[in-house]
Amino acid sequence: MPNSDRVVLALGGAGTVGSGLVKALLDQGFKVAVISRDSSRLERLRSFVSPNTKDNLTTIVGNVGSEEGAEQAKQALLKAVGKVTDIVSSLGFSWWQGGPPHTQSLKDLQWVVETLLFSTFVSWKAFFPLVRDDPNSTYTFITGGAGEKLLMPGTGFLTVGAASTLSFCQVLREEYPDVSCKLNQVKINTGVGTPERMAPGYLNHLDLGEAVTALVGRPNTSHTVFTINCPADLKTVLLERNL
């Protein structure tokens, strides 16, 4: 199937990781749809992508963090684009450093887990049926490595939330071993930034977007975790086209 016939739903597409992915997908000829609660973030995304690709970008104001909101967003999505062939999920946030656990409240923990895990689950439950039975379709999770280690003092709840998301992705791979859709995970064990906000060891979100776009464009691998530990790993991915 040519890229021009494929419609990618980029969950979290208005964020740092997502925006790099959306631009790369559009530049490679895919049609892309993005859902966000914040219309201003969608406007910034439209101004960020290449001008000649804007007609292939569909933006929808909606909330995929609740079951009711996700269902409403799905209906609006299908009305706007007609079909979805691929999904990439990069939901959540990139940082939380609220302090050691004994200084936090249950409400703080609930917020972190809701943002990282619940939104990933709710959106998967709503949108996975759109691609589940198509062997030419893909569903790709982009996750972080914070769930496997404490990044620094004060980030304990981030580790708990991220670990929950990693576990959820593992559960899906094992619960659905024979699903037709290609189900994969890209795990980023370092920071991701825009070109103007890079730090040592960080991945450029544009480079990451190109790598994930290459994976989406080659729907011949499934139930695999692709781990990126540093920019050198990502460079190898881009050069060898072998996630």
JSON list of N, CA and C in Angstrom, two decimals, residues 8 34 121 135 140 177 200:
[
{"chain": "A", "resi": 8, "resn": "VAL", "atom": "N", "xyz": [-2.38, 7.76, 9.29]},
{"chain": "A", "resi": 8, "resn": "VAL", "atom": "CA", "xyz": [-1.78, 7.46, 10.58]},
{"chain": "A", "resi": 8, "resn": "VAL", "atom": "C", "xyz": [-2.41, 8.35, 11.65]},
{"chain": "A", "resi": 34, "resn": "VAL", "atom": "N", "xyz": [-4.29, 14.04, 14.16]},
{"chain": "A", "resi": 34, "resn": "VAL", "atom": "CA", "xyz": [-3.84, 14.29, 15.53]},
{"chain": "A", "resi": 34, "resn": "VAL", "atom": "C", "xyz": [-5.01, 14.78, 16.35]},
{"chain": "A", "resi": 121, "resn": "PHE", "atom": "N", "xyz": [-4.10, 3.27, 27.92]},
{"chain": "A", "resi": 121, "resn": "PHE", "atom": "CA", "xyz": [-5.07, 2.18, 27.89]},
{"chain": "A", "resi": 121, "resn": "PHE", "atom": "C", "xyz": [-6.37, 2.59, 27.22]},
{"chain": "A", "resi": 135, "resn": "PRO", "atom": "N", "xyz": [-3.74, -7.01, 8.34]},
{"chain": "A", "resi": 135, "resn": "PRO", "atom": "CA", "xyz": [-2.32, -7.38, 8.38]},
{"chain": "A", "resi": 135, "resn": "PRO", "atom": "C", "xyz": [-1.40, -6.31, 7.80]},
{"chain": "A", "resi": 140, "resn": "THR", "atom": "N", "xyz": [2.00, 1.24, 16.99]},
{"chain": "A", "resi": 140, "resn": "THR", "atom": "CA", "xyz": [3.32, 1.41, 17.57]},
{"chain": "A", "resi": 140, "resn": "THR", "atom": "C", "xyz": [3.24, 2.27, 18.82]},
{"chain": "A", "resi": 177, "resn": "PRO", "atom": "N", "xyz": [-0.90, -12.55, 20.80]},
{"chain": "A", "resi": 177, "resn": "PRO", "atom": "CA", "xyz": [0.27, -13.03, 20.04]},
{"chain": "A", "resi": 177, "resn": "PRO", "atom": "C", "xyz": [0.00, -13.21, 18.56]},
{"chain": "A", "resi": 200, "resn": "PRO", "atom": "N", "xyz": [23.06, 17.29, 26.21]},
{"chain": "A", "resi": 200, "resn": "PRO", "atom": "CA", "xyz": [23.97, 16.19, 25.87]},
{"chain": "A", "resi": 200, "resn": "PRO", "atom": "C", "xyz": [23.29, 14.83, 25.97]}
]
